[in-house]
Short mmCIF file of C-alpha atoms (C1' of nucleotides) in Angstrom, two decimals:
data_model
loop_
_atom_site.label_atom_id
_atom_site.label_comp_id
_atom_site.label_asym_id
_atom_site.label_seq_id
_atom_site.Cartn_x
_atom_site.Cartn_y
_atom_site.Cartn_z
CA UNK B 154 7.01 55.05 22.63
CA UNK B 155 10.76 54.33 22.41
CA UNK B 156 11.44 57.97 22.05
CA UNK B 157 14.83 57.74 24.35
CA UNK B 158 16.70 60.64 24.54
CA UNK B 159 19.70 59.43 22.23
CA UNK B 160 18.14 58.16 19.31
CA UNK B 161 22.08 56.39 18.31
CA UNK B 162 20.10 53.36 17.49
CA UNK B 163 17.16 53.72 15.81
CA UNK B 164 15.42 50.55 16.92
CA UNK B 165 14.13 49.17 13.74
CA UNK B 166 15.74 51.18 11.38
CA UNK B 167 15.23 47.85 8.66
CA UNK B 168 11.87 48.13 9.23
CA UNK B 169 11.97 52.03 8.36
CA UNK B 170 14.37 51.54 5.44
CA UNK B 171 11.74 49.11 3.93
CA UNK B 172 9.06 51.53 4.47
CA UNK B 173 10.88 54.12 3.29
CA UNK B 174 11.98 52.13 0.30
CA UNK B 175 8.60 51.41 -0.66
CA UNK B 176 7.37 55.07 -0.78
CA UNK B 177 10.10 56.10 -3.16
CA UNK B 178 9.73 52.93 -5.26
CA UNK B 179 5.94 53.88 -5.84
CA UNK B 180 6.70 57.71 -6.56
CA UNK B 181 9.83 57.25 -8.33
CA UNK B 182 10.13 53.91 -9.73
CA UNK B 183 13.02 51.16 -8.43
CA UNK B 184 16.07 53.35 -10.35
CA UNK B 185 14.89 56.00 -7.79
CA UNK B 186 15.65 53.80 -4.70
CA UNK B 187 19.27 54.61 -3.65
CA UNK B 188 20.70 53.62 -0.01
CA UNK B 189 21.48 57.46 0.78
CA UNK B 190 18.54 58.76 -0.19
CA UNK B 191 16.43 56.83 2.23
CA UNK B 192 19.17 56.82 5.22
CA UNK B 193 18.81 60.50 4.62
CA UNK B 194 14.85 60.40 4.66
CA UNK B 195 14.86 57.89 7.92
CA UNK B 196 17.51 60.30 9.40
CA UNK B 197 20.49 58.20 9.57
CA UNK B 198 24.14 58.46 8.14
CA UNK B 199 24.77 57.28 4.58
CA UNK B 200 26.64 53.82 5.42
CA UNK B 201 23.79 52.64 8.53
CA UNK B 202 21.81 50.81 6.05
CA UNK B 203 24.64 48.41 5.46
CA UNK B 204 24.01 47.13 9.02
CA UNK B 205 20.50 45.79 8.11
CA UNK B 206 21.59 44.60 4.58
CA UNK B 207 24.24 43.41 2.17
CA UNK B 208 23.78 45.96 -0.51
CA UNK B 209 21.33 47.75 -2.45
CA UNK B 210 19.62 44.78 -4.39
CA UNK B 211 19.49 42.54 -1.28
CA UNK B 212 16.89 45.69 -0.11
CA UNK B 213 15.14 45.23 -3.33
CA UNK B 214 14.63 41.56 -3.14
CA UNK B 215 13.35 41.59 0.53
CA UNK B 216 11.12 44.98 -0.54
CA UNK B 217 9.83 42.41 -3.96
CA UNK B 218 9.89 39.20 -1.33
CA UNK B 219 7.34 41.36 0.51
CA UNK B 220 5.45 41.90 -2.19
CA UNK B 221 5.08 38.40 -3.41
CA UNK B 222 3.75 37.43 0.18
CA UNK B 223 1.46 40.49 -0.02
CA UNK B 224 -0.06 39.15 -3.22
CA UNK B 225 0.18 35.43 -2.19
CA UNK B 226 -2.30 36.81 0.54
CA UNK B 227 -4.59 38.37 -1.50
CA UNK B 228 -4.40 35.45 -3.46
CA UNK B 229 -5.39 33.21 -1.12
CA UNK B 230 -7.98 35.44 0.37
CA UNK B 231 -9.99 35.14 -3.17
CA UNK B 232 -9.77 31.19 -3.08
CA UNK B 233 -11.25 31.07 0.60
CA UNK B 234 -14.10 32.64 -0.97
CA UNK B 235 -15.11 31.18 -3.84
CA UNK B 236 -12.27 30.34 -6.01
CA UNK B 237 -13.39 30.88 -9.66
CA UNK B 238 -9.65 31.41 -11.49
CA UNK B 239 -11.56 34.65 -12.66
CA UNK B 240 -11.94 36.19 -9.20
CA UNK B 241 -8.12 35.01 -8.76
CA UNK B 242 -7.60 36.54 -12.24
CA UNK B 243 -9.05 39.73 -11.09
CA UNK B 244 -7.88 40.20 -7.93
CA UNK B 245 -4.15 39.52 -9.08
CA UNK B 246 -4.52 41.75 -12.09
CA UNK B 247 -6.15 44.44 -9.47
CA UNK B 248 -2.58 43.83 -7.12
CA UNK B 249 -0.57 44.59 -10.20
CA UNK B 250 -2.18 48.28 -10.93
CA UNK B 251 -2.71 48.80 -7.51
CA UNK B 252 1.05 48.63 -7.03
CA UNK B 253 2.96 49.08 -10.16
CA UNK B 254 6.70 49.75 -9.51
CA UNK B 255 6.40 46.70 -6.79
CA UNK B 256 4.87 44.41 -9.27
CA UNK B 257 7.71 45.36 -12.12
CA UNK B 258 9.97 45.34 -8.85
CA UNK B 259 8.95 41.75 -8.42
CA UNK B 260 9.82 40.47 -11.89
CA UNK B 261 12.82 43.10 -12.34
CA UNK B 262 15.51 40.65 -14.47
CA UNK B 263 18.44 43.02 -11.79
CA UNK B 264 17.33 40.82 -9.19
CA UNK B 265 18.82 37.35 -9.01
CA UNK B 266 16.20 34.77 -8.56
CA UNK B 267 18.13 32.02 -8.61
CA UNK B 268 20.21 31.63 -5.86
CA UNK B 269 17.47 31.37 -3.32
CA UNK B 270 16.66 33.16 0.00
CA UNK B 271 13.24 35.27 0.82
CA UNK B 272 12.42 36.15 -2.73
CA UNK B 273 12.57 32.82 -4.67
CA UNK B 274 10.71 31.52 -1.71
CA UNK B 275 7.75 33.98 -1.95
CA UNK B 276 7.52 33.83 -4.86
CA UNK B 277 6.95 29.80 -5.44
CA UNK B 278 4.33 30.53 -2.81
CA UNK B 279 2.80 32.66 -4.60
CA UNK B 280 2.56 30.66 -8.17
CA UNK B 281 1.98 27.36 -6.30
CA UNK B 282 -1.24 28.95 -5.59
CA UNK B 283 -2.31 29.46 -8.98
CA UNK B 284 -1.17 26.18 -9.94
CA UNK B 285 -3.58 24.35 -7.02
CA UNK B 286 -6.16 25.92 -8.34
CA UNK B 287 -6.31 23.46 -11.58
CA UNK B 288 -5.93 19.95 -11.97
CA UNK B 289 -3.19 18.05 -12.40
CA UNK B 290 -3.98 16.40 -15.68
CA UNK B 291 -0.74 17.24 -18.29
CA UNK B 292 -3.21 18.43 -20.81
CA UNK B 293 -4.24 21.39 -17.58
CA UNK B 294 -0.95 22.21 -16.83
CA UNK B 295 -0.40 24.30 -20.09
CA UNK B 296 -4.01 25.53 -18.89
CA UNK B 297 -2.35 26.84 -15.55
CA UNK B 298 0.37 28.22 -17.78
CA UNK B 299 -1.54 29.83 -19.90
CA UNK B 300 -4.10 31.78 -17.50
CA UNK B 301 -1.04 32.69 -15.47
CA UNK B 302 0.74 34.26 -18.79
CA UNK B 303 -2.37 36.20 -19.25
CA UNK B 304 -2.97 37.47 -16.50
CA UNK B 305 0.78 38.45 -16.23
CA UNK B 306 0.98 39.71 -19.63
CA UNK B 307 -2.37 41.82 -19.05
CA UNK B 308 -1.00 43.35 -15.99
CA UNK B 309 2.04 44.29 -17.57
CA UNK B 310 0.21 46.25 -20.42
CA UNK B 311 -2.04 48.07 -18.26
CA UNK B 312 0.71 48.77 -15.73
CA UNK B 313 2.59 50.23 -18.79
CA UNK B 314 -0.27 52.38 -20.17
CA UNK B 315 0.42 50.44 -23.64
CA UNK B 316 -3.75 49.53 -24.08
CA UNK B 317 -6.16 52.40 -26.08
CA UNK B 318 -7.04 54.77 -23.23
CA UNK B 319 -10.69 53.98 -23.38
CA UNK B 320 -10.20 50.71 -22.66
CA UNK B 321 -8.66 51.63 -19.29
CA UNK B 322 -10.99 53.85 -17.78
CA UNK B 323 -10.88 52.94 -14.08
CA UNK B 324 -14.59 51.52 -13.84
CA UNK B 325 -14.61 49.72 -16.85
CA UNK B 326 -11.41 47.92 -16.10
CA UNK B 327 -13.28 44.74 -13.93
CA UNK B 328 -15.21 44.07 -17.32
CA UNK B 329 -11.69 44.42 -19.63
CA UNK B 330 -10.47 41.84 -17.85
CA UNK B 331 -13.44 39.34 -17.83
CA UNK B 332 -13.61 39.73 -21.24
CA UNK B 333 -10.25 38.75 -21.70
CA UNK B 334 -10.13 36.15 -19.40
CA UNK B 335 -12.77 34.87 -20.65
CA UNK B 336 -11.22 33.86 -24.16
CA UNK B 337 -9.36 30.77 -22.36
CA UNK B 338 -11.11 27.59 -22.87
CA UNK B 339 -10.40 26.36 -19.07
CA UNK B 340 -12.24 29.39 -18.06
CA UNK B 341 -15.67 28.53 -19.55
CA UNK B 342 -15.60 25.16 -18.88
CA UNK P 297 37.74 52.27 -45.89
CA UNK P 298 37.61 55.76 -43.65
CA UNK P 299 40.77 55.06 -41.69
CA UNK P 300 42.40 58.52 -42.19
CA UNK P 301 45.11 59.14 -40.34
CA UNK P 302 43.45 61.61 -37.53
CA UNK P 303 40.68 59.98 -36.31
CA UNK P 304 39.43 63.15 -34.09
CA UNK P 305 35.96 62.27 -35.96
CA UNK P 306 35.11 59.46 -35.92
CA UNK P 307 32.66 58.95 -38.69
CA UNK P 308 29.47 57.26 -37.20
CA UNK P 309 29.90 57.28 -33.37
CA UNK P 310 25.80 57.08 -33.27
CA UNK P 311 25.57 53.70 -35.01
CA UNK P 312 29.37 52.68 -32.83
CA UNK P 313 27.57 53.71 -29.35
CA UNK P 314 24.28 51.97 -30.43
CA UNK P 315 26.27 48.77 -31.43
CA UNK P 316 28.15 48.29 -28.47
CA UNK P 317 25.33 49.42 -26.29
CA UNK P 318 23.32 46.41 -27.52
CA UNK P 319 26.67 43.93 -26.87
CA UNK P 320 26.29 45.42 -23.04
CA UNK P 321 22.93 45.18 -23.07
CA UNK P 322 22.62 41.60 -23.98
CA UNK P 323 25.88 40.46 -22.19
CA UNK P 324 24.72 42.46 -18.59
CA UNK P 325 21.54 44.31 -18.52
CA UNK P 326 20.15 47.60 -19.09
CA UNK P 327 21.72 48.73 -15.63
CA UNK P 328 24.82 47.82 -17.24
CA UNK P 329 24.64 50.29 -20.32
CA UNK P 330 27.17 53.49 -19.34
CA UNK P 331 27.41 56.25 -21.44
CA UNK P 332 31.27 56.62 -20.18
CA UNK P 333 31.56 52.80 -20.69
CA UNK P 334 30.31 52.64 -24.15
CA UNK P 335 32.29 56.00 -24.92
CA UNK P 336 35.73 53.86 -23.21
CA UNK P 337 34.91 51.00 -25.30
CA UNK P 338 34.28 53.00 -28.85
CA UNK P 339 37.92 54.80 -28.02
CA UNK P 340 36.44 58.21 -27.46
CA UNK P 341 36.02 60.61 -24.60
CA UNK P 342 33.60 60.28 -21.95
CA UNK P 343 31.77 63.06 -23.12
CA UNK P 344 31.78 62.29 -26.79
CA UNK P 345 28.05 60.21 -26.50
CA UNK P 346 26.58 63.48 -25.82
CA UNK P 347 27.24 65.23 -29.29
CA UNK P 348 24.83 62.07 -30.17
CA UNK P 349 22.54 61.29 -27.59
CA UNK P 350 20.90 64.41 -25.24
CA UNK P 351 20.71 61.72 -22.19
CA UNK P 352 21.23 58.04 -21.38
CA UNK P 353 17.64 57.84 -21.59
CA UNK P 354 17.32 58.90 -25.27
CA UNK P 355 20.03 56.61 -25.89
CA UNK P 356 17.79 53.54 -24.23
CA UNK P 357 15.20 54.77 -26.22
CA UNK P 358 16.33 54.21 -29.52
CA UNK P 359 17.71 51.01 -28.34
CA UNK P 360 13.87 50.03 -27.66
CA UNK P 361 12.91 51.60 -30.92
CA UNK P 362 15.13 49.59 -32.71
CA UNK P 363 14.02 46.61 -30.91
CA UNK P 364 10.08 47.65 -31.83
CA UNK P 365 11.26 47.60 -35.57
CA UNK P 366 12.81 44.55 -35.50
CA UNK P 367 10.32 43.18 -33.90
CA UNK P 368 7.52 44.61 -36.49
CA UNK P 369 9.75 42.90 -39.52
CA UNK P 370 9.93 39.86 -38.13
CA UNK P 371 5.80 39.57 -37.32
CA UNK P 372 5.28 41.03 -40.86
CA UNK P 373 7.59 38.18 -42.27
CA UNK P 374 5.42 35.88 -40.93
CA UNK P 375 2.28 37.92 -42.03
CA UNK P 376 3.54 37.62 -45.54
CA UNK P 377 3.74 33.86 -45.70
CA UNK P 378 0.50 32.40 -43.40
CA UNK P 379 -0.13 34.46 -41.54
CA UNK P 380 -1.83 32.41 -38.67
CA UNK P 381 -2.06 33.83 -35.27
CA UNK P 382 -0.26 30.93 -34.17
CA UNK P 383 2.70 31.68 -36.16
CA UNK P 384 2.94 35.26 -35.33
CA UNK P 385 2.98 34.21 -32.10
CA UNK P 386 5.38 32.03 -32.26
CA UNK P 387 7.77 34.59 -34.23
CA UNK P 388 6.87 37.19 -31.27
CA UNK P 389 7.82 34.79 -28.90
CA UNK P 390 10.69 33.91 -30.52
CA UNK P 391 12.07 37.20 -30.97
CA UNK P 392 11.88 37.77 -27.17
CA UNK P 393 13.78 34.69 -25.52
CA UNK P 394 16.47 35.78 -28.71
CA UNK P 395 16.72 39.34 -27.19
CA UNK P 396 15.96 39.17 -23.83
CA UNK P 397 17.43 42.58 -22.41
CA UNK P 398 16.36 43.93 -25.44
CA UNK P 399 12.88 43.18 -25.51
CA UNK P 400 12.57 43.42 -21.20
CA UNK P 401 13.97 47.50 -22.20
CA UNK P 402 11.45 47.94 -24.76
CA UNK P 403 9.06 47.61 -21.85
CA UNK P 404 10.69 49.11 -19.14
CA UNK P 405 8.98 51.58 -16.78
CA UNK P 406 12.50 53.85 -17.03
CA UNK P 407 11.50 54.64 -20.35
CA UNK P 408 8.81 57.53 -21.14
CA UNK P 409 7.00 56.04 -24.02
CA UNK P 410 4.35 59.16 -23.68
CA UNK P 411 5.68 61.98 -24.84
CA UNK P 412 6.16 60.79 -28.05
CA UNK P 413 9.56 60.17 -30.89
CA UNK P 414 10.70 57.04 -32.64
CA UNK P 415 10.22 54.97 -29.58
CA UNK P 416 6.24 55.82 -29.48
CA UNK P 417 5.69 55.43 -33.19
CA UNK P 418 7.85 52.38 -33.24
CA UNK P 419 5.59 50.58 -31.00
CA UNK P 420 2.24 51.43 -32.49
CA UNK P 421 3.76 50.07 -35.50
CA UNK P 422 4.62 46.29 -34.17
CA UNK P 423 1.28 46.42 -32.51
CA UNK P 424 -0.79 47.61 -34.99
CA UNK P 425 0.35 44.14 -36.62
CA UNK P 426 -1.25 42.33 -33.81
CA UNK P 427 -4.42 44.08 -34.53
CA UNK P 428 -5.20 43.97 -38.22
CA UNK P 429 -4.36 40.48 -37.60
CA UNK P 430 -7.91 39.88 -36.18
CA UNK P 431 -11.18 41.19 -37.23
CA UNK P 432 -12.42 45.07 -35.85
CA UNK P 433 -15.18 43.17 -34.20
CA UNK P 434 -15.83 44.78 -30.75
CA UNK P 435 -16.15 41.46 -29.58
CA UNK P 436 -12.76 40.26 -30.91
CA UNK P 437 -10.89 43.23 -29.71
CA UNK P 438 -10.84 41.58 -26.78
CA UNK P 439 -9.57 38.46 -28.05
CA UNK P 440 -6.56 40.39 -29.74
CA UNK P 441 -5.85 42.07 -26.64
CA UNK P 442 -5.90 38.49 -25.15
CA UNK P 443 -3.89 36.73 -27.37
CA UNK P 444 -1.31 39.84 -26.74
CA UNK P 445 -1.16 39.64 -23.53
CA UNK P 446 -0.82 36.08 -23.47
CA UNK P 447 2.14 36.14 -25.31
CA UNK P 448 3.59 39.03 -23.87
CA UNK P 449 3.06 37.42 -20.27
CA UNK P 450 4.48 33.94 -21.89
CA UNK P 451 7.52 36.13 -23.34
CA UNK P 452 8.52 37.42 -19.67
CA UNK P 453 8.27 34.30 -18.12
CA UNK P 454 10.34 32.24 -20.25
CA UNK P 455 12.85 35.13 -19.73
CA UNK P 456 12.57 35.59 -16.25
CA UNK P 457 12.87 31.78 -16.66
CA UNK P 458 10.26 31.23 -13.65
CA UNK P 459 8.90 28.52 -15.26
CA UNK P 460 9.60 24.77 -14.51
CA UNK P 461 12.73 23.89 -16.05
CA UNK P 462 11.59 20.76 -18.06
CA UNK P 463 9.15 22.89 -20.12
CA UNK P 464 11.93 24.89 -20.85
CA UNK P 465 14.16 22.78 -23.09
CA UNK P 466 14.48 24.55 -26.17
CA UNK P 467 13.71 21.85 -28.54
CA UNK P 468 9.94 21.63 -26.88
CA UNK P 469 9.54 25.04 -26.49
CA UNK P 470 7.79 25.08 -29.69
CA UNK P 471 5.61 22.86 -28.50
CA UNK P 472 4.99 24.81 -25.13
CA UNK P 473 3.94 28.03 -26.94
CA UNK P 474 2.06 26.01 -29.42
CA UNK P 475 -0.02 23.97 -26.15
CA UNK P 476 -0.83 27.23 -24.28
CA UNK P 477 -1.43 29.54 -27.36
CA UNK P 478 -4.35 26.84 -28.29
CA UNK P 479 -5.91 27.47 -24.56
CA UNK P 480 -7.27 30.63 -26.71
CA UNK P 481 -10.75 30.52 -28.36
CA UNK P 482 -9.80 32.42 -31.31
CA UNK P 483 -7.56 30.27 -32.47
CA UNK P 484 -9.03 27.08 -32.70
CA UNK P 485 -11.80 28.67 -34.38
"C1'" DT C 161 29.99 46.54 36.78
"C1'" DT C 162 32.25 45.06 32.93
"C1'" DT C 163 32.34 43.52 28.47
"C1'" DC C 164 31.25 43.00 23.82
"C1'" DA C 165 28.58 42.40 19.82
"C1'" DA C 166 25.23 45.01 17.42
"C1'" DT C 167 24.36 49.25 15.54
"C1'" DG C 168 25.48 53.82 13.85
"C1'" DT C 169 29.08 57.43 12.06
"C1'" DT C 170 32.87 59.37 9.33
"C1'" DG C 171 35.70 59.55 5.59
"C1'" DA C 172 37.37 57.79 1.52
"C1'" DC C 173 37.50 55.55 -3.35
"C1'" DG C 174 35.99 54.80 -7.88
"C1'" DG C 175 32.11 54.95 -10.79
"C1'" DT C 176 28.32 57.47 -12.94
"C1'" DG C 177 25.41 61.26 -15.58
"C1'" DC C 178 25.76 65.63 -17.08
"C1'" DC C 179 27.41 70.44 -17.61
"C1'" DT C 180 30.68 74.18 -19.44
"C1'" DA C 181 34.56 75.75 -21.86
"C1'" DC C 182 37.94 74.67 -25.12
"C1'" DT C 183 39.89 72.38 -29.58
"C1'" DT C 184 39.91 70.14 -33.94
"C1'" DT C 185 38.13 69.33 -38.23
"C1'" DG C 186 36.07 69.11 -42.75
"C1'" DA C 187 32.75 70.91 -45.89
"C1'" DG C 188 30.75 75.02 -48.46
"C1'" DG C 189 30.85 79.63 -50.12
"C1'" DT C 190 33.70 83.22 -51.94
"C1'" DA F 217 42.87 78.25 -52.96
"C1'" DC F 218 41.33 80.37 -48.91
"C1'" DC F 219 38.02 81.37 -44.95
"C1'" DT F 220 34.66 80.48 -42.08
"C1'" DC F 221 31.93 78.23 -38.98
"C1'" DA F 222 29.15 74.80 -37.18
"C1'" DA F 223 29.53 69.95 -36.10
"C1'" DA F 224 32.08 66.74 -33.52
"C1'" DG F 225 35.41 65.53 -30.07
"C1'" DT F 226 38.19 66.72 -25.62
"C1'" DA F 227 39.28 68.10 -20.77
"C1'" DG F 228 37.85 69.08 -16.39
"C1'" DG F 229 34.64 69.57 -12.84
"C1'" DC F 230 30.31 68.85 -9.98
"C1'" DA F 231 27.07 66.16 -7.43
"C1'" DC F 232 25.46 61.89 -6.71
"C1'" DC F 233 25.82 56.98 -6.06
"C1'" DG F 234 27.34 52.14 -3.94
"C1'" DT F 235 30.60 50.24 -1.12
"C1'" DC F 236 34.33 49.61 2.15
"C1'" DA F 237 37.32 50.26 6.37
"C1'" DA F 238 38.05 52.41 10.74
"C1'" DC F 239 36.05 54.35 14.56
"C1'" DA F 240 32.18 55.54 18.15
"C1'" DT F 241 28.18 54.48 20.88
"C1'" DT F 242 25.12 51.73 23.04
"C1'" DG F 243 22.25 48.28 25.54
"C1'" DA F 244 22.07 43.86 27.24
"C1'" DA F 245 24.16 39.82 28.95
"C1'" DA F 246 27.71 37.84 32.03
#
DNA sequence: TTTCAATGTTGACGGTGCCTACTTTGAGGT
DNA sequence: ACCTCAAAGTAGGCACCGTCAACATTGAAA
């Protein structure tokens, strides 16, 4: 409880703004994440968030940083287990729709992922992980390229609504995707 | 030659606005694309854009649509000559590393492709290519959702350029698209 | 206890989307 | 040839935004 009487500082008000930030990216979509909206909702003047960051896209990188560690987990969580690339498959296609604005967030061409800091590293984490999982040979490596680039490309359609409705019926969806997956070559083999 | 002397009207502002929006779309992103900029750069007032356009949005939106027709012709080019997956693939990809804002707008969350207009028909249009392409078999749906998705997912990440640079040399990337397209099934039957 | 760097506040500037009220214009009907 | 009137453009204002500079408060270290 760090109720104090003066709440002046907030104590972790970057942790709150991230938080916050999160919630409106999920109801609203990234365009309705603006600096005064969540110093307003955390309860905090309009220029406080510039203490905890450089400007508004430096928020959104560390907000998609988080979310490429967040997946990177889950990631790695399914290759402890048994490691098929389908379960991988599934469980990042099942990140993607579970989180949608994040997961656009995360590949949003605003944010600079060149110049490198939190987000470029989280996300080579992330994609190193689906490259382990095949071999090295040259021939595999457009292999790895392609299952990634599926599974990318799927998530992006269903996150987008863009597939025939009956084909995205909530239960159903587990056997869309092993169906789909299933048309790579690597993936039978 | 409509140079009168009072240009008050200007004759086709539409087609003017939609021009330069796609020069600031290409040159700095979607977030870039101001109705009072595009107005300032046409020579008009800043209000002008909205005899033309109800919103910004609307504006975006025919952007996409345009980019959905373009799009359609080029795959139907293609169609009309061989007509191999491959090769509409290819064209696809094509078209999206040529128009990278363009094409990243077309599928942008901002824009409500639901309720529908030009922008919903547009779509159903390119895509519908995509799926006459390939049998109505129920069990090759899948596969034309597959190869879609594949190249979609390809598409983003040779824009987002997330890939390793070396496969990214233009002059192979013909190659690239070609080596991962053939991890499908359907195609090398 | 004093100091001082970190954190938060206030106020301002220019930019934006969008609205309302006003003005100009050219095309069609008489 | 004139009138009319709706379409197209203008001017100004509002609320919001990101960002900056100057100031205030605080807790922790010296």
């Amino acid at each position: 409880m760090k109720t104090k009487e003066s709440d002046y500082h907030h104590g972790d008000l970057r942790g709150a703004l991230l938080n916050a930030a999160r919630e409106a990216l999920e109801q609203n979509g990234a365009s309705a994440v603006s600096l005064r909206e969540l110093a307003r909702r955390v309860g905090v003047s309009h220029a406080a968030p510039y203490r905890h960051f450089d400007n508004r896209e430096t928020l959104l990188m560390a907000l998609a940083a988080d979310g490429f560690n967040e997946l990177a987990r889950r990631l790695r969580a399914e290759e402890g287990k048994d490691g098929t690339l389908m379960e991988m498959g599934q469980a990042y296609i099942s990140f993607a729709i579970g989180n949608p604005s994040l997961y656009k967030l995360m590949f949003s061409p605003e944010l600079d992922r060149k110049k490198p800091g939190l987000l470029a590293d989280a996300a080579g984490a992330a994609f190193g992980l689906l490259r382990s999982q095949t071999a090295t040979t040259d021939q595999e490596q457009s292999g790895t390229l392609a299952a990634w680039a599926l599974v990318h490309g799927l998530s992006q359609l269903l996150i987008d609504r863009l597939l025939p409705e009956e084909l995205m019926k909530p239960d159903q969806l587990g056997a869309l995707v092993e169906s789909v997956l299933g048309h790579l070559h690597m993936v039978s083999d």
